[in-house]
Tab-separated table of C-alpha atoms and ligand atoms in Angstrom:
chain	number	residue	atom	x	y	z
A	1	MET	CA	118.581	-51.260	301.537
A	2	LYS	CA	120.087	-54.612	302.837
A	3	VAL	CA	118.807	-57.965	300.879
A	4	LEU	CA	119.927	-61.458	301.983
A	5	VAL	CA	120.090	-63.794	299.102
A	6	THR	CA	120.225	-67.571	300.336
A	7	GLY	CA	121.887	-70.009	297.623
A	8	GLY	CA	123.297	-66.520	296.129
A	9	LEU	CA	126.361	-68.490	294.888
A	10	GLY	CA	123.765	-71.114	292.983
A	11	PHE	CA	122.631	-70.833	289.450
A	12	ILE	CA	119.622	-68.557	289.793
A	13	GLY	CA	120.712	-66.947	292.981
A	14	SER	CA	123.891	-65.579	291.606
A	15	HIS	CA	122.130	-64.003	288.588
A	16	THR	CA	119.554	-62.941	290.953
A	17	VAL	CA	122.602	-61.034	292.896
A	18	VAL	CA	123.763	-59.368	289.965
A	19	GLU	CA	120.493	-57.757	289.117
A	20	LEU	CA	119.727	-56.608	292.650
A	21	GLN	CA	123.364	-54.923	292.821
A	22	ALA	CA	122.496	-53.261	289.455
A	23	GLN	CA	119.274	-51.753	291.083
A	24	GLY	CA	121.351	-50.432	294.020
A	25	TYR	CA	120.357	-53.009	296.871
A	26	GLU	CA	123.516	-53.865	299.161
A	27	VAL	CA	123.432	-57.928	298.861
A	28	VAL	CA	124.394	-60.358	301.968
A	29	ILE	CA	124.876	-63.859	300.469
A	30	ILE	CA	124.743	-67.012	302.774
A	31	ASP	CA	126.083	-70.222	300.738
A	32	ASN	CA	127.052	-73.553	302.305
A	33	LEU	CA	129.155	-74.098	299.166
A	34	SER	CA	127.269	-77.533	298.581
A	35	ASN	CA	126.673	-76.971	294.910
A	36	SER	CA	128.849	-74.024	294.081
A	37	THR	CA	131.873	-72.718	294.413
A	38	LEU	CA	133.592	-69.221	295.715
A	39	ASP	CA	134.826	-68.296	291.971
A	40	VAL	CA	131.098	-67.354	291.517
A	41	LEU	CA	131.955	-64.460	293.708
A	42	ASN	CA	134.508	-63.569	291.565
A	43	GLY	CA	131.817	-63.549	288.400
A	44	ILE	CA	129.376	-61.498	290.249
A	45	GLU	CA	132.248	-58.825	291.268
A	46	LYS	CA	133.303	-58.770	287.824
A	47	ILE	CA	129.845	-58.154	286.341
A	48	SER	CA	128.469	-55.474	288.568
A	49	GLY	CA	132.163	-54.044	290.179
A	50	LYS	CA	130.663	-54.650	293.576
A	51	ALA	CA	131.602	-57.635	295.875
A	52	PRO	CA	128.552	-58.670	298.094
A	53	LEU	CA	128.945	-59.503	301.608
A	54	PHE	CA	129.271	-63.146	301.869
A	55	GLU	CA	128.824	-65.914	305.035
A	56	ASN	CA	129.606	-69.162	304.434
A	57	LEU	CA	126.991	-70.876	306.518
A	58	ASP	CA	124.448	-73.922	306.649
A	59	LEU	CA	121.378	-72.880	307.071
A	60	ARG	CA	120.620	-76.363	309.157
A	61	ASN	CA	122.487	-74.837	311.712
A	62	LYS	CA	119.911	-72.910	313.611
A	63	SER	CA	122.452	-71.126	316.222
A	64	GLU	CA	124.604	-70.066	313.103
A	65	VAL	CA	121.027	-68.582	311.581
A	66	GLN	CA	120.616	-66.852	314.739
A	67	ARG	CA	123.565	-65.552	315.276
A	68	PHE	CA	123.463	-64.245	311.603
A	69	PHE	CA	120.180	-62.338	312.205
A	70	SER	CA	121.725	-60.827	315.391
A	71	GLN	CA	124.575	-59.557	313.250
A	72	TYR	CA	122.680	-58.336	310.028
A	73	SER	CA	119.620	-57.115	312.033
A	74	ASP	CA	118.946	-54.628	309.244
A	75	ILE	CA	117.897	-57.039	306.700
A	76	GLU	CA	114.703	-55.790	305.287
A	77	GLY	CA	114.276	-58.280	302.143
A	78	VAL	CA	115.200	-62.071	301.960
A	79	ILE	CA	115.282	-64.159	298.669
A	80	HIS	CA	115.525	-67.699	299.530
A	81	PHE	CA	117.253	-69.867	296.921
A	82	ALA	CA	119.380	-72.515	299.259
A	83	ALA	CA	117.998	-75.757	298.528
A	84	SER	CA	118.841	-79.425	297.185
A	85	LYS	CA	117.315	-79.835	293.584
A	86	ALA	CA	117.839	-82.891	292.186
A	87	VAL	CA	114.729	-85.196	291.914
A	88	GLY	CA	116.333	-88.250	291.193
A	89	GLU	CA	118.396	-87.595	294.640
A	90	SER	CA	115.521	-86.900	296.691
A	91	VAL	CA	114.017	-89.957	295.672
A	92	GLU	CA	116.976	-92.097	296.784
A	93	ASN	CA	117.664	-89.528	300.146
A	94	PRO	CA	114.262	-88.261	301.296
A	95	LEU	CA	115.259	-87.033	304.608
A	96	LEU	CA	118.463	-85.156	303.193
A	97	TYR	CA	115.555	-83.170	301.026
A	98	TYR	CA	113.265	-82.953	303.942
A	99	GLU	CA	115.904	-81.478	306.713
A	100	ASN	CA	117.947	-79.459	303.937
A	101	ASN	CA	114.953	-77.923	302.292
A	102	LEU	CA	112.654	-77.539	305.045
A	103	SER	CA	114.399	-77.021	308.479
A	104	ALA	CA	116.402	-74.312	306.376
A	105	LEU	CA	113.174	-72.840	305.713
A	106	ILE	CA	111.990	-73.200	309.345
A	107	TYR	CA	115.269	-71.800	310.824
A	108	LEU	CA	115.056	-68.433	308.569
A	109	LEU	CA	111.512	-67.897	308.887
A	110	GLN	CA	111.837	-68.344	312.999
A	111	GLU	CA	114.137	-65.261	312.677
A	112	LEU	CA	112.184	-63.355	310.034
A	113	GLN	CA	109.177	-63.541	312.389
A	114	LYS	CA	110.940	-61.566	314.928
A	115	LYS	CA	110.767	-58.753	312.737
A	116	THR	CA	108.159	-56.126	312.595
A	117	GLU	CA	108.005	-56.119	308.720
A	118	VAL	CA	110.243	-58.249	306.376
A	119	SER	CA	109.914	-58.946	302.592
A	120	PHE	CA	110.182	-63.152	301.572
A	121	ILE	CA	110.901	-64.500	298.050
A	122	PHE	CA	110.700	-68.259	297.818
A	123	SER	CA	111.975	-70.261	295.171
A	124	SER	CA	109.065	-72.453	294.194
A	125	SER	CA	108.468	-74.783	291.156
A	126	CYS	CA	105.924	-75.489	288.295
A	127	THR	CA	106.509	-78.990	289.910
A	128	VAL	CA	103.768	-78.304	292.565
A	129	TYR	CA	101.165	-78.325	289.283
A	130	GLY	CA	102.056	-82.152	288.305
A	131	GLN	CA	100.609	-82.663	285.273
A	132	ALA	CA	98.302	-79.768	284.909
A	133	GLU	CA	94.749	-80.263	282.908
A	134	LYS	CA	95.109	-77.181	281.421
A	135	MET	CA	97.849	-75.509	279.121
A	136	PRO	CA	98.933	-72.720	279.856
A	137	ILE	CA	99.035	-73.549	283.606
A	138	MET	CA	97.544	-70.584	285.653
A	139	GLU	CA	98.431	-70.053	289.200
A	140	ASP	CA	94.942	-71.095	290.182
A	141	ALA	CA	95.666	-74.714	288.828
A	142	PRO	CA	95.352	-77.282	291.615
A	143	ILE	CA	98.377	-78.431	293.283
A	144	GLN	CA	98.954	-82.046	292.619
A	145	GLU	CA	100.448	-84.767	294.926
A	146	ALA	CA	104.146	-84.449	294.365
A	147	PHE	CA	105.858	-86.857	292.311
A	148	SER	CA	109.052	-86.473	294.339
A	149	PRO	CA	110.366	-85.698	297.962
A	150	TYR	CA	111.888	-82.545	296.358
A	151	GLY	CA	108.786	-81.661	294.754
A	152	ASN	CA	107.084	-82.330	298.135
A	153	THR	CA	109.371	-79.944	299.777
A	154	LYS	CA	108.245	-76.995	297.611
A	155	GLN	CA	104.769	-77.981	298.105
A	156	ILE	CA	105.324	-77.787	301.826
A	157	GLY	CA	107.415	-74.881	301.914
A	158	GLU	CA	104.804	-72.857	300.060
A	159	GLU	CA	102.271	-73.958	302.917
A	160	ILE	CA	104.913	-73.397	305.679
A	161	ILE	CA	105.267	-69.542	304.406
A	162	SER	CA	101.550	-69.213	303.996
A	163	ASP	CA	100.962	-70.070	307.523
A	164	VAL	CA	103.860	-67.644	309.033
A	165	ALA	CA	103.021	-64.822	307.019
A	166	LYS	CA	99.213	-65.345	308.358
A	167	VAL	CA	100.553	-64.537	311.839
A	168	SER	CA	103.692	-62.345	311.453
A	169	GLY	CA	105.161	-59.416	309.676
A	170	ILE	CA	106.295	-61.409	306.923
A	171	ASN	CA	105.208	-60.632	303.595
A	172	ALA	CA	105.858	-63.288	301.005
A	173	VAL	CA	105.919	-63.862	297.054
A	174	LEU	CA	106.145	-67.633	295.989
A	175	LEU	CA	107.737	-67.518	292.428
A	176	ARG	CA	106.986	-70.845	290.320
A	177	TYR	CA	109.800	-71.270	287.812
A	178	PHE	CA	109.271	-73.199	284.732
A	179	ASN	CA	112.639	-74.277	283.393
A	180	PRO	CA	115.502	-71.965	284.133
A	181	ILE	CA	118.252	-72.244	281.635
A	182	GLY	CA	121.383	-70.111	280.186
A	183	ALA	CA	123.982	-68.281	281.218
A	184	HIS	CA	124.782	-64.352	281.720
A	185	GLU	CA	125.540	-62.454	278.722
A	186	THR	CA	129.233	-61.506	279.949
A	187	ASN	CA	130.130	-64.827	280.289
A	188	PHE	CA	131.084	-64.337	283.987
A	189	LEU	CA	128.411	-66.565	285.447
A	190	GLY	CA	126.561	-69.846	284.147
A	191	GLU	CA	125.076	-73.152	285.586
A	192	LEU	CA	128.049	-75.492	287.122
A	193	PRO	CA	126.202	-78.976	287.354
A	194	ILE	CA	128.336	-81.163	289.510
A	195	GLY	CA	128.668	-84.576	288.046
A	196	VAL	CA	126.411	-86.109	285.266
A	197	PRO	CA	123.589	-83.242	284.784
A	198	GLN	CA	120.079	-84.747	285.297
A	199	ASN	CA	118.432	-81.227	283.458
A	200	LEU	CA	118.276	-80.991	279.394
A	201	VAL	CA	120.450	-77.973	278.595
A	202	PRO	CA	123.760	-78.509	280.671
A	203	PHE	CA	122.963	-82.265	279.329
A	204	ILE	CA	123.140	-81.056	275.561
A	205	THR	CA	126.088	-78.528	275.994
A	206	GLN	CA	128.168	-81.386	277.716
A	207	THR	CA	127.219	-83.572	274.833
A	208	ALA	CA	128.441	-81.092	272.109
A	209	MET	CA	131.310	-80.448	273.995
A	210	GLY	CA	132.527	-83.841	273.790
A	211	LEU	CA	132.174	-84.781	277.594
A	212	ARG	CA	129.304	-87.290	276.980
A	213	GLN	CA	128.967	-89.549	274.097
A	214	LYS	CA	124.965	-88.650	273.417
A	215	LEU	CA	122.097	-87.211	274.944
A	216	ALA	CA	119.510	-89.735	275.746
A	217	VAL	CA	115.915	-88.400	274.446
A	218	PHE	CA	113.500	-89.697	277.349
A	219	GLY	CA	110.659	-90.798	275.332
A	220	ASP	CA	109.073	-89.667	271.812
A	221	ASP	CA	105.519	-91.274	272.469
A	222	TYR	CA	103.975	-88.565	274.552
A	223	ASP	CA	100.943	-86.954	273.157
A	224	THR	CA	102.714	-83.516	271.704
A	225	ILE	CA	103.620	-81.930	268.570
A	226	ASP	CA	106.513	-84.659	268.060
A	227	GLY	CA	106.052	-87.164	270.825
A	228	THR	CA	108.681	-85.822	273.244
A	229	CYS	CA	108.064	-83.525	276.176
A	230	VAL	CA	107.161	-80.125	276.123
A	231	ARG	CA	108.649	-77.669	278.608
A	232	ASP	CA	109.071	-73.839	278.918
A	233	TYR	CA	112.236	-73.011	278.797
A	234	ILE	CA	113.586	-69.483	280.793
A	235	HIS	CA	116.402	-67.688	280.572
A	236	VAL	CA	117.817	-67.313	283.826
A	237	VAL	CA	118.701	-63.795	283.599
A	238	ASP	CA	114.939	-63.054	282.838
A	239	LEU	CA	113.684	-65.302	285.872
A	240	ALA	CA	116.201	-63.082	288.232
A	241	GLN	CA	114.542	-59.964	287.106
A	242	ALA	CA	111.504	-61.256	288.174
A	243	HIS	CA	112.967	-61.865	291.726
A	244	VAL	CA	114.073	-57.962	291.631
A	245	LEU	CA	110.335	-57.030	290.815
A	246	ALA	CA	109.154	-58.883	293.058
A	247	LEU	CA	111.107	-57.565	295.852
A	248	LYS	CA	110.287	-54.203	294.937
A	249	ARG	CA	106.414	-54.642	294.858
A	250	LEU	CA	106.600	-56.395	298.427
A	251	LEU	CA	109.086	-53.468	299.508
A	252	SER	CA	106.977	-50.718	298.346
A	253	LYS	CA	103.929	-52.392	299.881
A	254	GLN	CA	102.067	-52.874	296.620
A	255	GLN	CA	101.230	-56.506	297.611
A	256	THR	CA	97.355	-57.337	297.895
A	257	GLU	CA	97.737	-60.356	299.815
A	258	LYS	CA	100.245	-61.490	302.627
A	259	VAL	CA	101.361	-64.120	300.108
A	260	GLU	CA	101.380	-64.119	296.394
A	261	VAL	CA	102.361	-66.146	293.848
A	262	PHE	CA	103.571	-65.902	290.342
A	263	ASN	CA	104.379	-68.425	287.581
A	264	VAL	CA	108.052	-67.285	285.819
A	265	GLY	CA	108.037	-68.824	282.413
A	266	THR	CA	108.015	-67.683	279.024
A	267	GLY	CA	104.535	-68.959	278.238
A	268	LYS	CA	105.845	-70.735	275.361
A	269	GLY	CA	106.392	-74.541	275.135
A	270	SER	CA	109.057	-76.530	273.617
A	271	SER	CA	109.467	-80.035	272.944
A	272	VAL	CA	112.869	-81.733	273.525
A	273	LEU	CA	113.228	-82.068	269.723
A	274	GLU	CA	112.568	-78.477	269.264
A	275	VAL	CA	115.488	-77.709	271.698
A	276	ILE	CA	118.002	-79.856	270.211
A	277	GLN	CA	116.963	-78.246	267.001
A	278	ALA	CA	117.625	-74.752	268.378
A	279	PHE	CA	120.936	-75.982	269.913
A	280	GLU	CA	121.991	-77.204	266.607
A	281	ARG	CA	121.175	-73.901	264.865
A	282	VAL	CA	122.603	-71.393	267.327
A	283	SER	CA	125.671	-73.773	267.855
A	284	GLY	CA	126.566	-75.260	264.401
A	285	LYS	CA	126.814	-78.351	266.103
A	286	GLN	CA	125.418	-81.710	265.326
A	287	LEU	CA	124.051	-82.762	268.518
A	288	PRO	CA	124.311	-86.639	268.660
A	289	TYR	CA	121.071	-87.938	270.374
A	290	GLN	CA	118.997	-91.610	271.038
A	291	ILE	CA	115.083	-91.781	271.627
A	292	VAL	CA	115.122	-94.095	274.855
A	293	GLY	CA	112.408	-94.668	276.995
A	294	ARG	CA	110.300	-92.503	279.235
A	295	ARG	CA	111.892	-91.281	282.220
A	296	GLU	CA	109.750	-92.103	285.451
A	297	GLY	CA	108.031	-89.332	286.945
A	298	ASP	CA	107.960	-87.045	283.739
A	299	ILE	CA	105.102	-85.208	282.933
A	300	THR	CA	104.089	-84.594	279.408
A	301	THR	CA	103.753	-80.591	278.878
A	302	ALA	CA	104.175	-77.854	281.206
A	303	TYR	CA	104.241	-74.336	280.364
A	304	ALA	CA	103.095	-71.208	281.964
A	305	ASN	CA	100.423	-68.705	281.664
A	306	THR	CA	102.109	-65.694	282.704
A	307	ASP	CA	99.764	-62.853	282.531
A	308	LYS	CA	99.346	-62.379	286.329
A	309	ALA	CA	103.526	-61.591	286.591
A	310	ASN	CA	102.947	-59.527	282.943
A	311	ASP	CA	100.116	-57.559	284.610
A	312	VAL	CA	101.171	-57.242	288.286
A	313	LEU	CA	104.798	-57.197	288.398
A	314	GLY	CA	105.289	-55.592	285.158
A	315	TRP	CA	107.526	-58.141	284.043
A	316	LYS	CA	108.021	-60.085	281.068
A	317	ALA	CA	110.474	-62.521	279.751
A	318	LEU	CA	112.511	-60.826	276.851
A	319	LYS	CA	115.164	-63.576	275.963
A	320	THR	CA	114.410	-66.122	273.378
A	321	LEU	CA	115.220	-69.777	273.433
A	322	ASP	CA	117.919	-69.097	271.017
A	323	GLU	CA	119.298	-66.678	273.087
A	324	ALA	CA	119.275	-68.721	276.254
A	325	LEU	CA	120.892	-71.888	274.248
A	326	LEU	CA	123.540	-69.850	272.643
A	327	SER	CA	124.282	-68.317	276.303
A	328	ALA	CA	124.499	-71.691	277.686
A	329	TRP	CA	126.273	-73.244	274.799
A	330	ASN	CA	129.131	-70.051	275.179
A	331	TRP	CA	129.140	-70.642	279.202
A	332	GLU	CA	130.186	-74.069	278.587
A	333	GLN	CA	133.007	-73.696	275.857
A	334	LYS	CA	134.352	-71.169	278.649
A	335	ILE	CA	134.334	-73.106	281.710
A	336	ARG	CA	136.004	-76.053	279.838
A	337	SER	CA	138.378	-73.828	278.041
A	338	VAL	CA	140.271	-72.946	281.869
H	1	LIG	C1	113.252	-81.130	286.520
H	1	LIG	C2	112.300	-81.887	287.632
H	1	LIG	C3	111.589	-80.900	288.060
H	1	LIG	C4	112.667	-79.455	288.683
H	1	LIG	C5	113.586	-79.075	287.810
H	1	LIG	C6	114.783	-78.387	288.373
H	1	LIG	C7	111.817	-83.953	286.884
H	1	LIG	C8	110.805	-85.212	286.535
H	1	LIG	N1	111.288	-82.635	287.219
H	1	LIG	O1	112.417	-80.612	285.436
H	1	LIG	O2	110.770	-80.924	289.223
H	1	LIG	O3	111.963	-78.215	289.326
H	1	LIG	O4	114.229	-80.286	286.842
H	1	LIG	O5	115.605	-77.870	287.528
H	1	LIG	O6	112.826	-84.438	287.049
H	1	LIG	N2	115.462	-84.502	278.953
H	1	LIG	C9	115.863	-85.626	278.372
H	1	LIG	N3	117.276	-86.062	278.336
H	1	LIG	C10	118.134	-86.149	279.408
H	1	LIG	C11	117.351	-84.685	280.260
H	1	LIG	C12	116.087	-84.356	279.984
H	1	LIG	O7	115.021	-86.263	277.139
H	1	LIG	O8	118.884	-86.304	279.344
H	1	LIG	C13	113.932	-84.364	278.720
H	1	LIG	C14	113.086	-84.551	279.898
H	1	LIG	O9	112.340	-85.615	279.876
H	1	LIG	C15	112.047	-83.395	280.180
H	1	LIG	C16	112.897	-82.033	279.770
H	1	LIG	O10	113.856	-82.714	278.778
H	1	LIG	O11	111.084	-83.628	279.128
H	1	LIG	C17	113.643	-81.363	280.368
H	1	LIG	O12	114.198	-82.096	281.599
H	1	LIG	P1	114.821	-81.534	282.878
H	1	LIG	O13	115.619	-80.294	282.331
H	1	LIG	O14	115.202	-82.624	283.680
H	1	LIG	O15	113.694	-80.697	283.713
H	1	LIG	P2	112.082	-80.973	284.053
H	1	LIG	O16	112.200	-82.607	284.439
H	1	LIG	O17	111.492	-80.451	283.279
């Protein structure tokens, strides 16, 4: 069975491709290399022993998207990762985000709605909940006004998919990710942030590597266990496996609604200081850090209630924070040594 993975050379996309291949799916990747490199294809092939089909294509190019689907008319499932994801950049350049994240989605769906039936999985984010009132966050928690254009594209994306699914053969799963971190255990795949990392874990590993002087911890006056923000850090391989199970559910027609939503997290919250301590423990390195002011737009606490994914998808995060941090550290050391 042929499955399209858009953004399949990205961090979460590439890990999902190898999990799909391990389950016997034939994968076609679309990626425009805007935040990835062709080396990732080699990493995938080293792990799975199989080269996925690859099209260097920008989904904003409508005629190219049309051409793609006339060539690959036998695609039965699509996992749509391709999108821009830097919150700060989205505030500075909102139209880039609305164009890239939404026109790509629309062009894809325009082709997919021509099919009698197709399974569609969308990369959404816990950002849609904003600062939820109750922890852990359930899927029916209210969606709150987005903090950034990036967050807004995820909310609007979810709405577009829901509207289109109602009137087409598209069946969809929206996966709301918490904070994906880590790298593949083989060390052939991991995160490749371009420029100064905005996210916590790549910033930590680069600091431990000596590429950054010290980590700035954004605020220690939050109402949390130690004053720093709490997040739900999930190993990227666990997250990748959730996509495969969601796809199987759709392909085997087990879904009970045209669009189903699942949180994908571990269910456990960790503060920034707890992450630093865990990193120091697994790496044996002391991490230079300094508490600075709050980062605008940060929420205090977010961690998932994962009962729905556990019960309905039969999925559970298996890897610990320590394992995830160690894999991220191994990966950082590897990419700096070549
Ligand atoms: C961020 C986005 C989220 C997006 C996700 C994608 C914001 C407000 N949210 O999540 O919408 O889906 O990335 O990956 O940007 N921290 C530091 N120092 C740093 C970096 C981070 O203290 O140098 C802290 C942050 O304050 C936060 C935690 O570490 O408490 C995690 O930050 P980050 O990795 O950027 O993820 P989120 O902000 O949760």
